Structure formats: structure tokens, C-alpha cells
């Protein structure tokens, strides 16, 4: 009995098993866009001849009859095509109310019925996506930024990007519950960049962009240039600062405005008056912040250093020095000539001559030298000429040349006759 029952089961499976596994199969549910089209096609076909087919949308019949002469119902006549070889159904000019379940029923010539089912979701295309951001200037550490997105159509997801990288929440960045807006507070300079918002659904996507500029600075002001330079060279001092937007510059020299408003201060030809402190001030016209930096410059003769322009004096500097020396020498010569031609008042010479007995005894040898000098140089020598020569030689107005030895001292002078 057991063996007979076992064989009976195998026979039933061999007769009907082919139909048990032949229900019609469809791939994943279909998605379509309003105004678009979609095709429903079974993945497998019956292995026997087909007598009739029927496509349904829910309980509504779309196509029915023999595959070679199937009838399309009037409600779908302008929107449906049927392929008798593949049993595929094409639905065109989709509407939102086309979303739902679609089924195919096949009856074979042997009287067996096969069914399969799939579904369709119709979406509106996403359009008119845009971003709205802050209109006022954003200042680092002070401002907050709110970016909102808008768009039409069937929105399945919203994604935020910054500079083509995923934007994630943080202690400064937060998103709304529907993910359609983002808030940043306070803003930092790293928040500058291009923000992208992507609206998606299974049949379409739209991306919109917005750029944010975070203003900051100025900071890190520095002056590049020589510290010590030669006389008569060209010098440039360059000022820079880290700032958004770019800073404007002004210069002072020894605390006095120079009316230079560029980032470079240039001296075409240095002289000694250019030595001093140069101060550069950087100003951000948006943040209203400013910062200054000083630079000391020393102009020396042949003292070029710190990258100065050249190791020696320029021809102009040498000419200036030579002219200055010649002028000084000429002035000295003129003074000497003037003194030689001008008579010195008698009272000035009286200061040289002895005025009293004690003074006369002390000055007598020196006065005798004056007489000797007059005799040597001629009787016509003027007192002014004598005075000039004496002054030129120093030592109380007398020559530094070796003096003649004094007359020998007589121990016993002869008696004076009366």
C-alpha cells in the first residue's frame, strides 16, 4: 500500500507540477513619470499554447481575448499597446491615478490558468528647485546663515552637499525635520563655498546651487622689504594681509600719513631722510576691522644689507659727496682769505702784548718772538697777517716749530754806568 501511494504521488506531480511552477513572474515594481510611459512584460511565458489573455488594472479590464485578436477597452484605446508575442502591455501618457496593481491572466489551450501581478507608481517630475540664502554680508564668528530649498513635483528625498561633498550635521550645522533647510550658526570661514540641494524621486532629480562667502580679517599683516639699504637706491616695501574680501592699505612714515593707498610703498632713490619707521595699516571694508604693522628702515652710506640693491654707492650718491666736500673746502679757503684781508682791531693785539710788570716778565720771550717773526717776514707784514699765522699754528698763537735757544744767563752782570 505504501509503495502504491508513493507512486501515485509521483504521477500527480509529473502531471501537474509543470503548472504549479509556471505562474507568471514579473520583475520589480515599475515606476513612471507623469506624461511618460511604462511597459509591463512577464519574465516567463507558458510552455503550452495560449487560448486567451487578459490584462487588468485592479478590477478594470484593459486588454482581453486571443493573443492574435486581443481587444483593448475604449478607456485605454489611445494609451495602450499589446504585444501578442511577449504578452507585454505598454501604457503611455501616464497620469498620477495610473498608480496601482496590474495583473495578467493566461488560459492555455489545455485549460490551465496562469496569473502574474506587478505594480506601478507614477511620480510628478521635479521642477523649479531653488535655494534661498541670507542677503546680508556674513561675518565670521558673528553672523548666522539659513538656507532654504523649494521645488515642485513628487519629492522622495532631499540631499545636501557642499563643494561636492556630503554635508553632515554638527554642533554648528542643523537641518529641518523635512530636510529642506539648513542652518549654520555662527559661521566660520570654512563655511564659504558652494552648497547644493538635490531633490529626487525614482524617475527624476533636480539640483540647485548657492554660494556663501564668509567675510573675515584682516589678520596676519606683514611687511616684506629691506631693513638696511644703501644711499641712492630704489626700495620697495610690500604689505600683505589675510582677509576676505581683500584688504585696502594705507601707509605712515614716522607717524605721518603718506597718502599711499596701495599694498606697495616705493622709494625711487633713498637719502638719509628716508630712515625711520614705516607703518602699514590693512582695513577690511566689510568687517570694519583694521590692523597695523611697522617696519624700520635704515639708509647708510655703503651700508646695504637685508637684500639691498647693490653693494656700493650709486654715481649720484658719489657725486653728492664730492660736491659736499668741495663746498666745505671752498668755505674754509674763503674764510682764510677773508681773515688775511681784514685788519684785526688793535685792541685784539693788545691782549697778546704784556700789560704789567709781572705779565711782561712772563710774556717777554714770546713777545720777542713776535718781533723776530716780523723781522723775518719783512717790515711790511701787517698785524692781521701775523695774527692769522699765529692762530693757524696754535700754542697761544705762536708757531709750534722749535724755538731758538734763549740768550745765556749772566750770573754777574756788569755795573750800570750812570
CSV table of C-alpha atoms in Angstrom, one decimal:
chain,number,residue,atom,x,y,z
A,1,UNK,CA,0.0,0.0,0.0
A,2,UNK,CA,2.8,2.4,0.8
A,3,UNK,CA,4.6,1.8,-2.4
A,4,UNK,CA,1.3,2.2,-4.4
A,5,UNK,CA,0.6,5.6,-2.6
A,6,UNK,CA,4.1,6.8,-3.3
A,7,UNK,CA,3.9,6.1,-7.0
A,8,UNK,CA,0.5,7.8,-7.1
A,9,UNK,CA,2.0,11.0,-5.7
A,10,UNK,CA,4.9,11.0,-8.2
A,11,UNK,CA,2.4,10.6,-11.0
A,12,UNK,CA,0.4,13.6,-9.8
A,13,UNK,CA,3.5,15.7,-9.6
A,14,UNK,CA,4.6,14.7,-13.0
A,15,UNK,CA,1.2,15.7,-14.5
A,16,UNK,CA,0.6,18.9,-12.6
A,17,UNK,CA,4.0,20.0,-11.3
A,18,UNK,CA,4.7,21.9,-14.6
A,19,UNK,CA,1.7,24.1,-13.9
A,20,UNK,CA,2.4,24.6,-10.2
A,21,UNK,CA,5.7,26.4,-11.1
A,22,UNK,CA,4.5,28.2,-14.1
A,23,UNK,CA,2.7,31.2,-12.6
A,24,UNK,CA,3.7,34.3,-14.4
A,25,UNK,CA,6.6,36.3,-12.9
A,26,UNK,CA,7.4,40.0,-13.1
A,27,UNK,CA,10.5,42.0,-12.1
A,28,UNK,CA,10.5,44.7,-9.6
A,29,UNK,CA,7.5,47.1,-9.4
A,30,UNK,CA,7.5,49.8,-12.2
A,31,UNK,CA,8.0,53.5,-11.8
A,32,UNK,CA,6.8,56.1,-14.2
A,33,UNK,CA,6.7,59.9,-14.6
A,34,UNK,CA,3.6,61.9,-15.4
A,35,UNK,CA,3.3,62.1,-19.2
A,36,UNK,CA,5.7,59.3,-19.7
A,37,UNK,CA,5.2,55.6,-20.5
A,38,UNK,CA,5.9,52.2,-19.0
A,39,UNK,CA,6.0,48.6,-20.2
A,40,UNK,CA,4.7,45.6,-18.2
A,41,UNK,CA,6.1,42.3,-19.5
A,42,UNK,CA,6.2,38.8,-17.8
A,43,UNK,CA,9.6,37.3,-17.2
A,44,UNK,CA,8.4,33.8,-18.3
A,45,UNK,CA,5.8,32.6,-20.8
A,46,UNK,CA,3.6,29.4,-20.7
A,47,UNK,CA,5.2,26.3,-22.3
A,48,UNK,CA,1.9,25.4,-24.0
A,49,UNK,CA,-0.4,27.1,-26.4
A,50,UNK,CA,-2.4,30.1,-25.2
A,51,UNK,CA,-6.1,30.3,-25.7
A,52,UNK,CA,-6.9,33.7,-24.1
A,53,UNK,CA,-5.2,36.5,-22.2
A,54,UNK,CA,-6.4,39.3,-20.0
A,55,UNK,CA,-4.7,42.4,-18.6
A,56,UNK,CA,-6.3,44.2,-15.6
A,57,UNK,CA,-5.8,47.4,-13.6
A,58,UNK,CA,-7.2,46.4,-10.3
A,59,UNK,CA,-10.7,45.1,-11.4
A,60,UNK,CA,-10.8,47.1,-14.6
A,61,UNK,CA,-10.1,45.2,-17.8
A,62,UNK,CA,-7.6,46.8,-20.1
A,63,UNK,CA,-7.0,44.0,-22.8
A,64,UNK,CA,-8.8,40.7,-23.3
A,65,UNK,CA,-9.2,37.9,-25.9
A,66,UNK,CA,-6.9,35.7,-28.0
A,67,UNK,CA,-3.4,37.0,-28.3
A,68,UNK,CA,-3.8,37.4,-32.1
A,69,UNK,CA,-7.0,39.3,-31.8
A,70,UNK,CA,-7.0,40.9,-28.3
A,71,UNK,CA,-9.4,43.7,-27.7
A,72,UNK,CA,-8.3,46.9,-26.0
A,73,UNK,CA,-11.1,48.6,-24.0
A,74,UNK,CA,-12.1,52.0,-25.1
A,75,UNK,CA,-10.9,53.7,-21.9
A,76,UNK,CA,-7.3,52.7,-22.8
A,77,UNK,CA,-7.5,52.6,-26.6
A,78,UNK,CA,-5.4,55.7,-27.2
A,79,UNK,CA,-2.9,54.9,-24.4
A,80,UNK,CA,-2.2,51.1,-24.6
A,81,UNK,CA,-0.3,48.8,-26.9
A,82,UNK,CA,-0.3,45.0,-26.7
A,83,UNK,CA,2.5,42.6,-27.9
A,84,UNK,CA,1.0,39.2,-28.8
A,85,UNK,CA,4.4,37.5,-28.8
A,86,UNK,CA,5.7,38.7,-25.4
A,87,UNK,CA,2.3,39.4,-23.9
A,88,UNK,CA,3.7,42.8,-22.9
A,89,UNK,CA,1.5,45.8,-22.2
A,90,UNK,CA,2.7,49.4,-22.9
A,91,UNK,CA,0.9,52.2,-21.1
A,92,UNK,CA,1.5,55.7,-22.3
A,93,UNK,CA,0.7,59.3,-21.2
A,94,UNK,CA,0.8,58.3,-17.6
A,95,UNK,CA,-1.3,60.0,-15.0
A,96,UNK,CA,-1.0,60.0,-11.3
A,97,UNK,CA,-4.1,57.9,-11.0
A,98,UNK,CA,-2.5,55.2,-13.1
A,99,UNK,CA,-0.6,54.2,-9.9
A,100,UNK,CA,-1.7,50.7,-8.6
A,101,UNK,CA,-1.6,47.0,-9.3
A,102,UNK,CA,-1.6,45.4,-12.8
A,103,UNK,CA,-2.3,41.7,-13.4
A,104,UNK,CA,-2.0,39.3,-16.4
A,105,UNK,CA,-4.1,36.1,-16.7
A,106,UNK,CA,-3.3,33.4,-19.3
A,107,UNK,CA,-5.5,30.4,-20.1
A,108,UNK,CA,-3.8,27.7,-22.1
A,109,UNK,CA,-5.5,25.5,-24.7
A,110,UNK,CA,-5.3,22.7,-22.1
A,111,UNK,CA,-7.5,24.8,-19.9
A,112,UNK,CA,-4.9,25.7,-17.3
A,113,UNK,CA,-4.9,29.3,-15.9
A,114,UNK,CA,-1.7,31.2,-15.1
A,115,UNK,CA,-1.5,34.6,-13.4
A,116,UNK,CA,1.0,37.2,-12.5
A,117,UNK,CA,0.9,40.6,-10.8
A,118,UNK,CA,3.0,43.8,-10.7
A,119,UNK,CA,2.6,47.4,-9.7
A,120,UNK,CA,3.1,50.9,-10.9
A,121,UNK,CA,3.9,54.1,-9.1
A,122,UNK,CA,3.6,57.3,-11.1
A,123,UNK,CA,5.6,60.4,-10.0
A,124,UNK,CA,5.4,64.0,-11.0
A,125,UNK,CA,8.7,65.2,-12.4
A,126,UNK,CA,10.7,67.5,-10.1
A,127,UNK,CA,10.9,71.1,-11.3
A,128,UNK,CA,11.5,74.7,-10.1
A,129,UNK,CA,14.0,73.7,-7.5
A,130,UNK,CA,15.8,76.7,-5.9
A,131,UNK,CA,17.7,77.8,-2.8
A,132,UNK,CA,17.2,80.9,-0.8
A,133,UNK,CA,20.1,82.2,1.4
A,134,UNK,CA,21.0,85.2,3.5
A,135,UNK,CA,21.1,88.5,1.8
A,136,UNK,CA,23.3,90.4,4.3
A,137,UNK,CA,27.0,90.1,4.4
A,138,UNK,CA,28.2,87.2,6.7
A,139,UNK,CA,31.0,87.9,9.1
A,140,UNK,CA,33.0,85.2,10.7
A,141,UNK,CA,32.1,84.5,14.3
A,142,UNK,CA,29.2,87.0,14.3
A,143,UNK,CA,26.6,86.0,11.7
A,144,UNK,CA,24.2,83.1,11.2
A,145,UNK,CA,23.2,81.6,7.8
A,146,UNK,CA,19.9,79.9,6.9
A,147,UNK,CA,19.5,78.2,3.5
A,148,UNK,CA,16.0,77.0,2.5
A,149,UNK,CA,15.1,74.9,-0.5
A,150,UNK,CA,11.9,74.9,-2.6
A,151,UNK,CA,10.7,72.7,-5.5
A,152,UNK,CA,7.6,71.2,-7.2
A,153,UNK,CA,6.8,67.6,-8.1
A,154,UNK,CA,6.9,64.3,-6.2
A,155,UNK,CA,9.7,64.6,-3.7
A,156,UNK,CA,11.0,61.4,-2.4
A,157,UNK,CA,14.3,62.6,-0.8
A,158,UNK,CA,16.4,65.7,-0.2
A,159,UNK,CA,20.1,65.7,-0.1
A,160,UNK,CA,22.6,68.4,0.9
A,161,UNK,CA,26.1,68.8,-0.4
A,162,UNK,CA,28.9,71.4,0.0
A,163,UNK,CA,31.6,71.6,-2.7
A,164,UNK,CA,30.5,68.2,-4.0
A,165,UNK,CA,30.9,66.5,-0.6
A,166,UNK,CA,28.1,65.3,1.7
A,167,UNK,CA,27.0,67.9,4.2
A,168,UNK,CA,26.5,66.4,7.7
A,169,UNK,CA,25.0,67.9,10.9
A,170,UNK,CA,27.4,69.2,13.6
A,171,UNK,CA,27.4,71.5,16.6
A,172,UNK,CA,27.0,74.4,14.2
A,173,UNK,CA,25.1,72.8,11.4
A,174,UNK,CA,21.5,71.6,11.7
A,175,UNK,CA,18.7,70.5,9.4
A,176,UNK,CA,14.9,71.0,9.5
A,177,UNK,CA,12.6,68.0,10.1
A,178,UNK,CA,11.8,67.7,6.4
A,179,UNK,CA,15.4,68.2,5.5
A,180,UNK,CA,14.5,71.1,3.2
A,181,UNK,CA,16.5,73.8,5.1
A,182,UNK,CA,19.9,74.0,6.8
A,183,UNK,CA,21.1,76.4,9.5
A,184,UNK,CA,24.7,77.4,10.3
A,185,UNK,CA,25.5,79.4,13.5
A,186,UNK,CA,27.9,81.0,13.9
A,187,UNK,CA,29.5,80.9,10.5
A,188,UNK,CA,33.2,80.3,10.1
A,189,UNK,CA,35.5,81.0,7.1
A,190,UNK,CA,35.4,77.2,6.3
A,191,UNK,CA,31.7,77.6,5.6
A,192,UNK,CA,32.5,79.6,2.4
A,193,UNK,CA,31.8,77.6,-0.7
A,194,UNK,CA,29.1,76.2,-3.0
A,195,UNK,CA,26.1,74.5,-1.4
A,196,UNK,CA,24.0,72.0,-3.4
A,197,UNK,CA,20.5,70.8,-2.7
A,198,UNK,CA,19.3,67.7,-4.6
A,199,UNK,CA,15.6,66.8,-4.9
A,200,UNK,CA,15.0,63.2,-6.0
A,201,UNK,CA,12.3,60.7,-6.8
A,202,UNK,CA,12.6,57.4,-8.7
A,203,UNK,CA,12.0,59.0,-12.1
A,204,UNK,CA,13.7,62.4,-11.8
A,205,UNK,CA,16.1,64.6,-9.9
A,206,UNK,CA,16.9,68.3,-9.8
A,207,UNK,CA,19.9,70.1,-8.3
A,208,UNK,CA,20.2,73.7,-7.3
A,209,UNK,CA,23.2,75.6,-6.0
A,210,UNK,CA,24.0,78.6,-3.8
A,211,UNK,CA,27.4,80.1,-2.9
A,212,UNK,CA,28.2,81.5,0.5
A,213,UNK,CA,31.0,84.0,1.2
A,214,UNK,CA,32.1,84.4,4.8
A,215,UNK,CA,34.0,87.7,5.4
A,216,UNK,CA,36.9,87.8,7.9
A,217,UNK,CA,40.1,89.6,8.8
A,218,UNK,CA,42.3,91.3,8.2
A,219,UNK,CA,44.9,89.4,10.1
A,220,UNK,CA,48.5,88.2,9.8
A,221,UNK,CA,49.6,91.6,8.4
A,222,UNK,CA,53.3,91.5,7.4
A,223,UNK,CA,55.7,93.8,5.5
A,224,UNK,CA,58.4,92.4,3.3
A,225,UNK,CA,61.4,94.5,2.3
A,226,UNK,CA,64.9,95.5,3.2
A,227,UNK,CA,65.9,96.7,6.7
A,228,UNK,CA,69.2,98.4,5.8
A,229,UNK,CA,69.8,99.9,2.4
A,230,UNK,CA,72.5,101.9,0.6
A,231,UNK,CA,72.2,105.6,-0.1
A,232,UNK,CA,70.7,106.4,-3.5
A,233,UNK,CA,69.0,103.0,-4.3
A,234,UNK,CA,65.4,102.1,-5.1
A,235,UNK,CA,63.4,100.4,-2.3
A,236,UNK,CA,60.0,98.7,-2.2
A,237,UNK,CA,58.1,97.6,0.9
A,238,UNK,CA,55.3,95.2,0.3
A,239,UNK,CA,52.4,94.8,2.7
A,240,UNK,CA,50.0,91.8,2.8
A,241,UNK,CA,47.2,90.6,5.0
A,242,UNK,CA,44.8,87.6,5.2
A,243,UNK,CA,41.4,89.0,4.6
A,244,UNK,CA,38.0,88.3,2.8
A,245,UNK,CA,37.4,90.5,0.9
A,246,UNK,CA,40.9,91.7,0.1
A,247,UNK,CA,42.0,94.4,2.5
A,248,UNK,CA,42.8,98.0,1.5
A,249,UNK,CA,46.1,99.5,2.6
A,250,UNK,CA,47.5,102.9,3.9
A,251,UNK,CA,51.0,103.9,4.9
A,252,UNK,CA,52.5,106.2,7.5
A,253,UNK,CA,56.1,107.3,7.8
A,254,UNK,CA,57.2,108.2,11.4
A,255,UNK,CA,53.5,108.5,12.4
A,256,UNK,CA,52.7,110.9,9.5
A,257,UNK,CA,50.3,109.9,6.7
A,258,UNK,CA,51.9,109.4,3.3
A,259,UNK,CA,48.7,109.3,1.1
A,260,UNK,CA,50.0,106.0,-0.3
A,261,UNK,CA,47.0,103.6,-0.5
A,262,UNK,CA,48.5,100.6,-2.4
A,263,UNK,CA,50.0,97.4,-0.9
A,264,UNK,CA,53.5,98.6,-2.0
A,265,UNK,CA,55.4,101.6,-0.8
A,266,UNK,CA,58.2,102.6,-3.2
A,267,UNK,CA,61.1,104.9,-2.7
A,268,UNK,CA,62.7,105.7,-6.1
A,269,UNK,CA,66.1,106.9,-4.7
A,270,UNK,CA,66.9,106.8,-1.0
A,271,UNK,CA,68.5,109.5,1.0
A,272,UNK,CA,69.1,109.9,4.7
A,273,UNK,CA,65.7,111.4,5.4
A,274,UNK,CA,64.1,108.1,4.4
A,275,UNK,CA,65.4,106.3,7.5
A,276,UNK,CA,62.6,105.7,10.0
A,277,UNK,CA,59.5,103.6,10.8
A,278,UNK,CA,57.1,102.7,8.0
A,279,UNK,CA,53.7,101.6,9.2
A,280,UNK,CA,51.2,99.7,7.0
A,281,UNK,CA,47.5,99.5,8.0
A,282,UNK,CA,45.2,96.9,6.5
A,283,UNK,CA,41.4,97.6,6.5
A,284,UNK,CA,38.5,95.3,5.7
A,285,UNK,CA,35.7,97.4,4.5
A,286,UNK,CA,33.0,94.7,5.2
A,287,UNK,CA,34.1,93.6,8.7
A,288,UNK,CA,35.2,97.2,9.5
A,289,UNK,CA,38.3,95.7,11.2
A,290,UNK,CA,41.9,97.0,10.8
A,291,UNK,CA,45.3,96.0,11.9
A,292,UNK,CA,48.8,97.6,11.5
A,293,UNK,CA,52.4,96.5,11.3
A,294,UNK,CA,55.6,98.6,11.5
A,295,UNK,CA,58.9,98.2,9.6
A,296,UNK,CA,62.1,100.0,10.4
A,297,UNK,CA,64.3,101.2,7.5
A,298,UNK,CA,67.9,102.5,7.8
A,299,UNK,CA,69.7,104.3,5.0
A,300,UNK,CA,73.5,104.1,5.2
A,301,UNK,CA,76.5,105.1,3.0
A,302,UNK,CA,77.7,101.7,1.7
A,303,UNK,CA,75.6,100.0,4.4
A,304,UNK,CA,73.4,98.0,2.1
A,305,UNK,CA,72.0,94.9,3.7
A,306,UNK,CA,68.9,92.8,4.1
A,307,UNK,CA,68.7,92.3,0.4
A,308,UNK,CA,69.5,95.9,-0.5
A,309,UNK,CA,70.0,96.9,-4.1
A,310,UNK,CA,73.8,96.8,-4.7
A,311,UNK,CA,76.9,96.6,-2.7
A,312,UNK,CA,78.3,100.2,-3.4
A,313,UNK,CA,77.3,103.8,-3.8
A,314,UNK,CA,75.5,104.9,-6.9
A,315,UNK,CA,77.0,107.5,-9.2
A,316,UNK,CA,74.6,110.1,-7.9
A,317,UNK,CA,75.5,109.5,-4.3
A,318,UNK,CA,79.2,109.7,-5.1
A,319,UNK,CA,78.7,113.0,-6.9
A,320,UNK,CA,76.8,114.4,-4.0
A,321,UNK,CA,79.5,113.5,-1.5
A,322,UNK,CA,82.2,115.0,-3.7
A,323,UNK,CA,80.2,118.3,-4.2
A,324,UNK,CA,79.7,118.5,-0.4
A,325,UNK,CA,83.4,118.1,0.3
A,326,UNK,CA,84.4,120.7,-2.3
A,327,UNK,CA,81.9,123.2,-0.9
A,328,UNK,CA,83.3,122.7,2.6
A,329,UNK,CA,86.9,123.2,1.4
A,330,UNK,CA,85.9,126.3,-0.5
A,331,UNK,CA,84.3,127.8,2.6
A,332,UNK,CA,87.4,127.2,4.6
A,333,UNK,CA,89.6,128.8,2.0
A,334,UNK,CA,87.3,131.8,1.7
A,335,UNK,CA,87.4,132.3,5.5
A,336,UNK,CA,91.2,132.3,5.4
A,337,UNK,CA,91.4,134.8,2.6
A,338,UNK,CA,88.9,137.0,4.4
A,339,UNK,CA,90.9,136.9,7.6
A,340,UNK,CA,94.1,137.8,5.7
A,341,UNK,CA,92.5,140.8,4.1
A,342,UNK,CA,90.7,142.1,7.1
A,343,UNK,CA,92.7,144.3,9.7
A,344,UNK,CA,92.3,142.9,13.2
A,345,UNK,CA,91.5,145.7,15.7
A,346,UNK,CA,94.4,147.0,17.7
A,347,UNK,CA,92.8,146.1,21.0
A,348,UNK,CA,92.8,142.4,20.0
A,349,UNK,CA,96.6,142.5,19.6
A,350,UNK,CA,96.8,144.4,23.0
A,351,UNK,CA,95.5,141.2,24.6
A,352,UNK,CA,98.6,139.5,23.3
A,353,UNK,CA,101.1,142.2,24.4
A,354,UNK,CA,102.3,142.4,28.1
A,355,UNK,CA,100.2,144.8,30.2
A,356,UNK,CA,102.0,144.8,33.6
A,357,UNK,CA,105.4,144.1,35.1
A,358,UNK,CA,104.7,140.6,36.1
A,359,UNK,CA,103.0,139.8,32.9
A,360,UNK,CA,105.7,141.5,31.0
A,361,UNK,CA,108.4,139.4,32.6
A,362,UNK,CA,106.3,136.2,31.9
A,363,UNK,CA,105.4,137.2,28.3
A,364,UNK,CA,108.7,138.8,27.3
A,365,UNK,CA,110.3,135.9,25.4
A,366,UNK,CA,107.0,135.3,23.4
A,367,UNK,CA,106.8,139.0,22.5
A,368,UNK,CA,110.4,138.9,21.3
A,369,UNK,CA,109.4,136.1,19.1
A,370,UNK,CA,106.8,138.3,17.6
A,371,UNK,CA,109.4,140.9,16.7
A,372,UNK,CA,111.6,138.2,15.3
A,373,UNK,CA,108.8,136.9,13.3
A,374,UNK,CA,108.1,140.4,11.9
A,375,UNK,CA,111.8,140.9,11.0
A,376,UNK,CA,111.9,137.5,9.3
A,377,UNK,CA,108.8,138.1,7.2
A,378,UNK,CA,109.6,141.8,6.5
A,379,UNK,CA,108.8,145.0,8.0
A,380,UNK,CA,105.7,145.4,5.8
A,381,UNK,CA,103.9,142.5,7.4
A,382,UNK,CA,100.5,143.5,8.8
A,383,UNK,CA,99.4,142.7,12.3
A,384,UNK,CA,96.4,140.9,10.9
A,385,UNK,CA,98.6,138.6,8.8
A,386,UNK,CA,100.7,137.9,11.8
A,387,UNK,CA,97.7,137.1,13.8
A,388,UNK,CA,96.3,134.7,11.2
A,389,UNK,CA,99.6,132.9,11.0
A,390,UNK,CA,99.9,132.7,14.8
A,391,UNK,CA,96.3,131.3,15.1
A,392,UNK,CA,97.0,128.7,12.4
A,393,UNK,CA,99.9,127.3,14.3
A,394,UNK,CA,98.3,127.2,17.8
A,395,UNK,CA,100.1,127.3,21.2
A,396,UNK,CA,99.0,130.7,22.3
A,397,UNK,CA,99.1,131.9,18.7
A,398,UNK,CA,102.8,131.1,18.2
A,399,UNK,CA,104.4,128.6,16.0
A,400,UNK,CA,105.0,125.0,17.1
A,401,UNK,CA,108.4,125.0,15.3
A,402,UNK,CA,111.4,124.6,17.7
A,403,UNK,CA,112.3,127.9,19.2
A,404,UNK,CA,115.8,129.5,19.2
A,405,UNK,CA,117.6,128.9,22.5
A,406,UNK,CA,117.3,131.8,24.9
A,407,UNK,CA,120.4,134.0,25.5
A,408,UNK,CA,122.7,132.7,28.1
A,409,UNK,CA,122.1,133.9,31.5
A,410,UNK,CA,124.8,136.1,33.0
A,411,UNK,CA,125.5,135.4,36.7
A,412,UNK,CA,127.3,138.6,37.4
A,413,UNK,CA,126.1,141.4,35.2
A,414,UNK,CA,128.4,144.5,34.8
A,415,UNK,CA,127.6,147.5,36.7
A,416,UNK,CA,125.5,150.0,35.0
A,417,UNK,CA,127.2,153.3,34.3
A,418,UNK,CA,125.5,156.5,35.2
